[in-house]
PDB file of C-alpha atoms in Angstrom:
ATOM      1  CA  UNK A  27      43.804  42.606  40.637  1.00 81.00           C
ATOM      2  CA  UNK A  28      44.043  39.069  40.432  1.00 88.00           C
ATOM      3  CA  UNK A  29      47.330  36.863  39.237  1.00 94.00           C
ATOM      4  CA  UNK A  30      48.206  33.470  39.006  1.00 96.00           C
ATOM      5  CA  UNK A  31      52.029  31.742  39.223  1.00 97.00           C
ATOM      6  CA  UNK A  32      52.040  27.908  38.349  1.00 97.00           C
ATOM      7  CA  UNK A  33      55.662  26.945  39.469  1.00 94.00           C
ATOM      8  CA  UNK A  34      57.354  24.373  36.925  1.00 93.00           C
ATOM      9  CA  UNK A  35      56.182  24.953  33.212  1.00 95.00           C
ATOM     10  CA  UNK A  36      56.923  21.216  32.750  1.00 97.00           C
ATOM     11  CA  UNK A  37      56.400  18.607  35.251  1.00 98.00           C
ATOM     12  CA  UNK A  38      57.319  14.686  34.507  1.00 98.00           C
ATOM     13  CA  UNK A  39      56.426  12.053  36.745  1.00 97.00           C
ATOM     14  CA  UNK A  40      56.679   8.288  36.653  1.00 98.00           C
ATOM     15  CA  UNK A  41      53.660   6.112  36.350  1.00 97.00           C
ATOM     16  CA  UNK A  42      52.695   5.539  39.861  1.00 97.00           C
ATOM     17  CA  UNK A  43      54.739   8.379  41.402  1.00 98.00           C
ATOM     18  CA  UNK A  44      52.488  11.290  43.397  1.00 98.00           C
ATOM     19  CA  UNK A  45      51.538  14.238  41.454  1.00 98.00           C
ATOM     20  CA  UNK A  46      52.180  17.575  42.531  1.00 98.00           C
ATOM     21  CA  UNK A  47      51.301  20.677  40.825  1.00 98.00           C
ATOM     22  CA  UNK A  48      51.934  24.058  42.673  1.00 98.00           C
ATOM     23  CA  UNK A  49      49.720  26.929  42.008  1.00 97.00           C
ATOM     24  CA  UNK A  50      49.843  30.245  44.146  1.00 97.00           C
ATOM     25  CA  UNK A  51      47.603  33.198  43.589  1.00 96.00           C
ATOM     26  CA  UNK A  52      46.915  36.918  44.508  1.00 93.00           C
ATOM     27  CA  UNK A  53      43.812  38.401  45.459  1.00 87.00           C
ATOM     28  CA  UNK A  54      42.473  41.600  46.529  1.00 80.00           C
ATOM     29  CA  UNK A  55      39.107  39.348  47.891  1.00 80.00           C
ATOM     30  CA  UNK A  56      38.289  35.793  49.588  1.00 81.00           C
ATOM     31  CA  UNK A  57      39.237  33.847  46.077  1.00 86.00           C
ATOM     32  CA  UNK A  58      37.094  31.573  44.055  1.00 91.00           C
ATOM     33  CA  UNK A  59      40.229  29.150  42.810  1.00 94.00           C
ATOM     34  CA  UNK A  60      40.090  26.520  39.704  1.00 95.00           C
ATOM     35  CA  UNK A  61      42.250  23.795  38.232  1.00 97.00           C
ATOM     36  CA  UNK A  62      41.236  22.802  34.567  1.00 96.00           C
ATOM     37  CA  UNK A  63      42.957  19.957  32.185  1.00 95.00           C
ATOM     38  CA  UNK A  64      43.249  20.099  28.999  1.00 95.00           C
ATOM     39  CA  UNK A  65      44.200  17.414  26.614  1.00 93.00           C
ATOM     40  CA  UNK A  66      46.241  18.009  23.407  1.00 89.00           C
ATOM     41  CA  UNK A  67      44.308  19.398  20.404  1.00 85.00           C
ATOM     42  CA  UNK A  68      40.790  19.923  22.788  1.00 89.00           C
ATOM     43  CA  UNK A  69      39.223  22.110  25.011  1.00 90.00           C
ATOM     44  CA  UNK A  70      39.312  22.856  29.154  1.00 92.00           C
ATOM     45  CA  UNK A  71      37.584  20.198  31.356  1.00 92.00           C
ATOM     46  CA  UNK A  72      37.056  21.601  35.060  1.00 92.00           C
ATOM     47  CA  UNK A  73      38.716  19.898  37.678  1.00 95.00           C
ATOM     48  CA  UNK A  74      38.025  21.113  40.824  1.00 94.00           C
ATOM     49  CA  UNK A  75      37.172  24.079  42.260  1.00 93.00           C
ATOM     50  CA  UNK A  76      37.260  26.005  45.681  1.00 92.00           C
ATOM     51  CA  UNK A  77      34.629  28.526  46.352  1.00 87.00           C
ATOM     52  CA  UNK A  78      34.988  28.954  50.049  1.00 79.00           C
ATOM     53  CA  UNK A  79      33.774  25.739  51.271  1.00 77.00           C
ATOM     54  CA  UNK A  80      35.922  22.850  52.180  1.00 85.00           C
ATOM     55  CA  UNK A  81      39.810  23.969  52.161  1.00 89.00           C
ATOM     56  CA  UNK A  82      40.565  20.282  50.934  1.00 95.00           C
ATOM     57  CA  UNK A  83      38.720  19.965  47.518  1.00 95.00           C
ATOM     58  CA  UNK A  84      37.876  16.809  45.344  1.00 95.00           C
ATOM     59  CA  UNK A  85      37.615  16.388  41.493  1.00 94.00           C
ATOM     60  CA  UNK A  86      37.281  14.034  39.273  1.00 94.00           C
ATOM     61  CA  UNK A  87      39.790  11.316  37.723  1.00 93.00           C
ATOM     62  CA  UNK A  88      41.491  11.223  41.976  1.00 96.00           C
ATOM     63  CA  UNK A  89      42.856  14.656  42.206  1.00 97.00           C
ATOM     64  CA  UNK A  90      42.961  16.871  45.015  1.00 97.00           C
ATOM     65  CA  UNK A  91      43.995  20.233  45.881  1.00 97.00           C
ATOM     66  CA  UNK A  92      44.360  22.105  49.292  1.00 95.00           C
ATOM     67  CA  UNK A  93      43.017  26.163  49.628  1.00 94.00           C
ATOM     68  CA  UNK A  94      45.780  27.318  51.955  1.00 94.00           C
ATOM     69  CA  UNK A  95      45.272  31.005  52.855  1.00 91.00           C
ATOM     70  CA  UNK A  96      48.082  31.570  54.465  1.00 92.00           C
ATOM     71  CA  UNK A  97      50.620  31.036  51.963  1.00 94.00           C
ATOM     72  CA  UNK A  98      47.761  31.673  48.717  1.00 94.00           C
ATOM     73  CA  UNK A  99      48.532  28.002  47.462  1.00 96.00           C
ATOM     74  CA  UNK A 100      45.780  25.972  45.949  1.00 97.00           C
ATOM     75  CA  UNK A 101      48.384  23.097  44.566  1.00 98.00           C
ATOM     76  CA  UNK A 102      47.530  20.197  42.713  1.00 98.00           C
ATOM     77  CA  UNK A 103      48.042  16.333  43.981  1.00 98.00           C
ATOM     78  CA  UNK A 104      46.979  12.977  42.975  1.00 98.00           C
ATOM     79  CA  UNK A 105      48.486   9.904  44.327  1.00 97.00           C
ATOM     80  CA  UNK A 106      49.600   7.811  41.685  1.00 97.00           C
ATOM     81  CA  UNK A 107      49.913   8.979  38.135  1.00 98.00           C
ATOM     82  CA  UNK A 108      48.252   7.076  35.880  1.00 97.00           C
ATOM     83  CA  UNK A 109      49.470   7.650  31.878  1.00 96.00           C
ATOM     84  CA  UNK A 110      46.248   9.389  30.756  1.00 96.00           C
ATOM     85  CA  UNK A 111      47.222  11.866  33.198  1.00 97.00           C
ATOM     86  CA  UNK A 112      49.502  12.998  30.646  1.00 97.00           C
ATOM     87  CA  UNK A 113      47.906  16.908  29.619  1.00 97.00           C
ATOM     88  CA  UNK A 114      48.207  20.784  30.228  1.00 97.00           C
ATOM     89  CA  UNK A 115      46.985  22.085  33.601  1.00 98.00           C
ATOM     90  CA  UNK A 116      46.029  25.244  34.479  1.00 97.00           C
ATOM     91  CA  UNK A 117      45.394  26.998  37.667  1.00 97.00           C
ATOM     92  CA  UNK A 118      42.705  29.944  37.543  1.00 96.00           C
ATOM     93  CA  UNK A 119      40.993  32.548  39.936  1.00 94.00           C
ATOM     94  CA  UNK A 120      38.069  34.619  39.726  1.00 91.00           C
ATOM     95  CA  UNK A 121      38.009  38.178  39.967  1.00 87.00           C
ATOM     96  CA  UNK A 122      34.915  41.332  39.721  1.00 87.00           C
ATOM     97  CA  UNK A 123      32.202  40.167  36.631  1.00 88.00           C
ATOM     98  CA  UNK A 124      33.472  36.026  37.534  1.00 89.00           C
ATOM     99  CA  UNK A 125      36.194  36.958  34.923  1.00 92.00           C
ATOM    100  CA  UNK A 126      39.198  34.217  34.773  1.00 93.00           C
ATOM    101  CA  UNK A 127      42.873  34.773  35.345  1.00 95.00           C
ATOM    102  CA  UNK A 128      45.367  32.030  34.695  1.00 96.00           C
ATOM    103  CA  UNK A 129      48.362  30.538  35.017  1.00 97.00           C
ATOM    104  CA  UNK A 130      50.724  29.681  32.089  1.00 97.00           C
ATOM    105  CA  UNK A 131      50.015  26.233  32.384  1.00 97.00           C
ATOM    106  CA  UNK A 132      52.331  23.271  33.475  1.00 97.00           C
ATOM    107  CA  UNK A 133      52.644  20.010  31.598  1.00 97.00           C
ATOM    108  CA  UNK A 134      52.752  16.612  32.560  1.00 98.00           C
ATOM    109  CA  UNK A 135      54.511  14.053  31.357  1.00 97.00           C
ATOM    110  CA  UNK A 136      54.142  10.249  33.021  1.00 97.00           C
ATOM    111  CA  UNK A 137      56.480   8.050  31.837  1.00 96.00           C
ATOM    112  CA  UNK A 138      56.042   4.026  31.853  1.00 95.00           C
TER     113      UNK A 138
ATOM    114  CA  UNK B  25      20.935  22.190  25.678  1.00 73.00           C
ATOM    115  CA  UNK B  26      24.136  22.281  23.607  1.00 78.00           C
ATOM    116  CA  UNK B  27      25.886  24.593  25.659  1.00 91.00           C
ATOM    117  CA  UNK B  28      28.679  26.948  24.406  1.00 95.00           C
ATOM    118  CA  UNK B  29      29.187  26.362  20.524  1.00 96.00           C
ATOM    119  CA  UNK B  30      31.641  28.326  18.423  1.00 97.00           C
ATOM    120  CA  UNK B  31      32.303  28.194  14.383  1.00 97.00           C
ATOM    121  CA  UNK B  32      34.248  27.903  12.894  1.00 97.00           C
ATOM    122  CA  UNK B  33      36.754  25.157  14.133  1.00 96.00           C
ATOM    123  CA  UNK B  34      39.642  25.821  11.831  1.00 96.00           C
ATOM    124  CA  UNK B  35      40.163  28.628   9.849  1.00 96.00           C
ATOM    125  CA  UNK B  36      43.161  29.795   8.120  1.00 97.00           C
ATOM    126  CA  UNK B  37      43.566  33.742   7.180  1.00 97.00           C
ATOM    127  CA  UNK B  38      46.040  35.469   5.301  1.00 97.00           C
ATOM    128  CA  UNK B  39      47.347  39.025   6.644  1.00 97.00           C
ATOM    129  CA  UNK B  40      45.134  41.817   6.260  1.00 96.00           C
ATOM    130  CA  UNK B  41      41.537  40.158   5.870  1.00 97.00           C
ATOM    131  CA  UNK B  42      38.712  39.981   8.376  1.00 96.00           C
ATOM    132  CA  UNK B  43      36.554  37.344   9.772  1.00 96.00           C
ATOM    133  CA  UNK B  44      34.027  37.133  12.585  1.00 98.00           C
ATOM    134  CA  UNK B  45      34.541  34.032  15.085  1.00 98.00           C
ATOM    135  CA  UNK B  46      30.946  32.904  16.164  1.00 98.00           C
ATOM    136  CA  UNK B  47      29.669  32.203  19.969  1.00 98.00           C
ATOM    137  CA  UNK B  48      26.291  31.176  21.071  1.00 97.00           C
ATOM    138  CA  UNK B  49      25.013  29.600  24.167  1.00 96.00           C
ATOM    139  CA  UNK B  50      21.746  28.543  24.655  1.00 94.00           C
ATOM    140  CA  UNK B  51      21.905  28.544  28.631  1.00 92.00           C
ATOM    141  CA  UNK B  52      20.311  31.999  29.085  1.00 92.00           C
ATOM    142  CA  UNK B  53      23.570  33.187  30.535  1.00 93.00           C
ATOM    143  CA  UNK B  54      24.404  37.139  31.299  1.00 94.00           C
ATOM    144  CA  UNK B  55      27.911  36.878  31.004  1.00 95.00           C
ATOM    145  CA  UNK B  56      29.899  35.695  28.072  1.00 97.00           C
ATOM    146  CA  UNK B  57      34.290  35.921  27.631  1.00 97.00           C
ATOM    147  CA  UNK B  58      36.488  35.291  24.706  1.00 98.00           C
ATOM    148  CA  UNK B  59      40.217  34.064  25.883  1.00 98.00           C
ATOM    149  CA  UNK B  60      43.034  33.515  23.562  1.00 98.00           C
ATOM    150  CA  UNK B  61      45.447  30.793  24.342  1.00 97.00           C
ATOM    151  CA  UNK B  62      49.173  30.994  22.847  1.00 95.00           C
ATOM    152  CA  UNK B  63      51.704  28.165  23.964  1.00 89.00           C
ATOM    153  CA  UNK B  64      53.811  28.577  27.152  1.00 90.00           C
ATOM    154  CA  UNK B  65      51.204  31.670  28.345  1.00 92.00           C
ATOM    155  CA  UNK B  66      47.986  30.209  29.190  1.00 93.00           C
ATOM    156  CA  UNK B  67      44.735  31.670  28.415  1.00 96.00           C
ATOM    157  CA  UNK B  68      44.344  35.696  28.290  1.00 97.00           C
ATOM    158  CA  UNK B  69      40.690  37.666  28.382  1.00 97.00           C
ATOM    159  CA  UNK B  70      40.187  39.450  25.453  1.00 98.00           C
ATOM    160  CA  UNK B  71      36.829  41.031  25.946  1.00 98.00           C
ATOM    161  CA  UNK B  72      34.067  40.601  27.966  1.00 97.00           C
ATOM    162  CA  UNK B  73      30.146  41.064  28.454  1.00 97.00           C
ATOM    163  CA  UNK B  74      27.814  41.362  31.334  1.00 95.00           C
ATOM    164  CA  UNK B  75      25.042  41.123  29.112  1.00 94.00           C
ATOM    165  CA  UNK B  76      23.075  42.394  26.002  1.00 94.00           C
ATOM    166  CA  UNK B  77      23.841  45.782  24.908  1.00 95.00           C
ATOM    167  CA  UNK B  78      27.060  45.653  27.467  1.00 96.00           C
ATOM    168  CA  UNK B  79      30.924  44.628  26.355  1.00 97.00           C
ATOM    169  CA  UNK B  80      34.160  45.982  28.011  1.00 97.00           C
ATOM    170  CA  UNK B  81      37.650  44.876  27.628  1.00 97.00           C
ATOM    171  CA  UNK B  82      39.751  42.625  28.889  1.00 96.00           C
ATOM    172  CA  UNK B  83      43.593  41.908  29.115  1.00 95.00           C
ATOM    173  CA  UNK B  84      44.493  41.757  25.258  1.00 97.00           C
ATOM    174  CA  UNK B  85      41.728  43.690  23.591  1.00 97.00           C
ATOM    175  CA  UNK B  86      43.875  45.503  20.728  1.00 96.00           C
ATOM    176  CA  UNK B  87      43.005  44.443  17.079  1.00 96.00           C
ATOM    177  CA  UNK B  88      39.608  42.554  17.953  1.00 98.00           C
ATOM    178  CA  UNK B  89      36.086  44.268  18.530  1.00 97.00           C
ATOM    179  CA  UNK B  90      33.058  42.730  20.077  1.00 97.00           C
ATOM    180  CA  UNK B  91      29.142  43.083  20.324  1.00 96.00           C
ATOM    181  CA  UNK B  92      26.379  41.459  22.161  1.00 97.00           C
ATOM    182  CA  UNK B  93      22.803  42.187  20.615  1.00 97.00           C
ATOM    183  CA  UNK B  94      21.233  39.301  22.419  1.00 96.00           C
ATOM    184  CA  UNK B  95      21.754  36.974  25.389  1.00 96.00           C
ATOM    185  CA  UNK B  96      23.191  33.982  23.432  1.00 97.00           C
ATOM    186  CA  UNK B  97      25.498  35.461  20.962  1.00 98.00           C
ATOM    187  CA  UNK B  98      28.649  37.047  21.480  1.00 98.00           C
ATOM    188  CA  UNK B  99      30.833  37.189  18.189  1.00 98.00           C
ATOM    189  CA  UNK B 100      34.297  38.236  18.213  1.00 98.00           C
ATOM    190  CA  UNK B 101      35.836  40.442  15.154  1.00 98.00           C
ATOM    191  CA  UNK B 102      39.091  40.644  13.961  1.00 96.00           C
ATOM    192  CA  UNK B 103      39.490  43.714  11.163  1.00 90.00           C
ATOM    193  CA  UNK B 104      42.438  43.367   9.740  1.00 94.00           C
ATOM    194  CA  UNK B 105      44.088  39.943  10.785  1.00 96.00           C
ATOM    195  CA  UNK B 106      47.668  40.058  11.733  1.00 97.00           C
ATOM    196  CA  UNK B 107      50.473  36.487  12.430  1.00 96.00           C
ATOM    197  CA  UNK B 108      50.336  38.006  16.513  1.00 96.00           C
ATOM    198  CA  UNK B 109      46.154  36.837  16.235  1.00 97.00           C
ATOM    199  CA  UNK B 110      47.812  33.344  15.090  1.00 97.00           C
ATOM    200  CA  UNK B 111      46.174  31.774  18.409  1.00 97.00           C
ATOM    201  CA  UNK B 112      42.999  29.404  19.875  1.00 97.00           C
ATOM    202  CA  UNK B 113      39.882  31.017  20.837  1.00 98.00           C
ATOM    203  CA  UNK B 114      37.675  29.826  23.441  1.00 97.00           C
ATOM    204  CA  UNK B 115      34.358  32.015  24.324  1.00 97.00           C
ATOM    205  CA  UNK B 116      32.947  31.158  27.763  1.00 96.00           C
ATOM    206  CA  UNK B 117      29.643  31.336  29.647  1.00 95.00           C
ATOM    207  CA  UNK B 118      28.491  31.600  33.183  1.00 92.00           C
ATOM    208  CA  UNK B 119      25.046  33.068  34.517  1.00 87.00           C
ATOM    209  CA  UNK B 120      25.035  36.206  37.410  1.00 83.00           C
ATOM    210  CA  UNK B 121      25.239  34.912  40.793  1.00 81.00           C
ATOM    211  CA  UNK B 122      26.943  31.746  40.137  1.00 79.00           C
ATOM    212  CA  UNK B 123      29.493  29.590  42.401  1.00 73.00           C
ATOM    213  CA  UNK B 124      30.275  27.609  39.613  1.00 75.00           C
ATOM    214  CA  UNK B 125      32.655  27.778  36.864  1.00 80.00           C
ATOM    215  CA  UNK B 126      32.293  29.081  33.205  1.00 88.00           C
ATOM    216  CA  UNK B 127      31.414  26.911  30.164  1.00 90.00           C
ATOM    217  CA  UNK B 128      33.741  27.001  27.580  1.00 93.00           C
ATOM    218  CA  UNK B 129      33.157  26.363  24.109  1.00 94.00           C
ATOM    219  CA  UNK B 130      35.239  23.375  22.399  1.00 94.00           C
ATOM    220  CA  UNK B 131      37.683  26.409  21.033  1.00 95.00           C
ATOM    221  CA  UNK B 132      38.803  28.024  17.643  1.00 97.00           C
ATOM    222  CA  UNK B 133      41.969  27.200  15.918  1.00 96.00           C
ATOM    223  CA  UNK B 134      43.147  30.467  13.902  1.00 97.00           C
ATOM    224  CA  UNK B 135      46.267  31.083  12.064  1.00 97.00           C
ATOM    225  CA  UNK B 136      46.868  34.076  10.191  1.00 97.00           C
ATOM    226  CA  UNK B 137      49.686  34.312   7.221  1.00 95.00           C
TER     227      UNK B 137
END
């Protein structure tokens, strides 16, 4: 079975400061690993993903996250937070039938 | 293609009644999801399908039922509506032998009183 732990359910940063969202998972198989945003009142946008590839994976809007098997991390990073950062993100991995687990979410908050 | 759709968007339900949350894709995927999302505990699989004619359960299954007669629709029913189904519904898409992620649908809000 698969499980997710997103360390810090709230997260605030200043504008400019480095992001960094942790994520660790458990697996019974090689993991297919997700980070999704969401923005108040809407849906989930992917992203990134890892699917076995490249252990350092790019998304969109300059984040990052690293695939580090030995301690099953997968955390989050951008460089400088910009305010429409500001949203819910949550870490996911794929288990038997592509089905999703996920984390409880952390926000962040980027203050001026 | 429009993707993942689901109707309503809002709906407000009062203990004890029934409704039917709608999903479609038009993507010719095999396997649809419907989450939940409550505050503070991400999202949670309620049921699942691998394709027509084929649903199982998920994480939170009790008080909802599901059916898949074709490829693009996968409605979600709740029988007697209770303030604990008070929660956002997302279905999801993604076709067999995929790398990729699922599709979600844009999500909808219930609250039950």
């Amino acid at each position: 079975a698969q499980s997710v732990t997103q360390l810090g359910s709230h997260v605030s940063v200043s504008e400019g400061a480095l992001v960094l969202l942790r994520c660790n998972y458990s697996s019974s198989v090689p993991p297919y690993l997700f980070w999704y945003v969401q923005y108040p009142n809407q849906g989930l946008q992917l992203l990134l993903k890892y699917t076995s590839a490249a252990t350092l994976v790019k998304g969109i809007n300059g984040f990052e996250a690293e695939f580090k098997k030995s301690e099953t991390s997968f955390h989050l990073t951008k460089p400088s937070a910009h305010m429409s950062d500001a949203a819910e993100y949550f870490c996911a991995v794929s288990g038997s039938n592509y089905k999703l687990t996920f984390g409880k979410g952390t926000l962040l908050t980027v203050n001026p | 293609n429009a993707g993942v759709t689901q109707t309503p968007k809002f709906r407000i339900l009062k203990i004890g009644q029934s409704m039917t949350l709608q999903c479609t894709q038009d993507m010719n995927h095999n396997y649809m999801y419907w989450y939940r999302q409550d505050p503070g505990m991400g999202l949670k699989l309620i049921y699942y399908s691998v394709g027509a004619g084929i649903t199982d359960k998920g994480e939170v299954p009790n008080g909802y039922n599901v059916s898949r007669s074709t490829t693009e629709d996968f409605p979600l029913r709740l029988e007697l509506a209770a303030p604990s189904q008070t929660s956002v519904y997302f279905c999801a898409s993604i076709p067999a032998g995929s790398t990729d992620t699922q599709y979600f649908g844009p999500g909808t809000r219930l609250t039950v009183l």
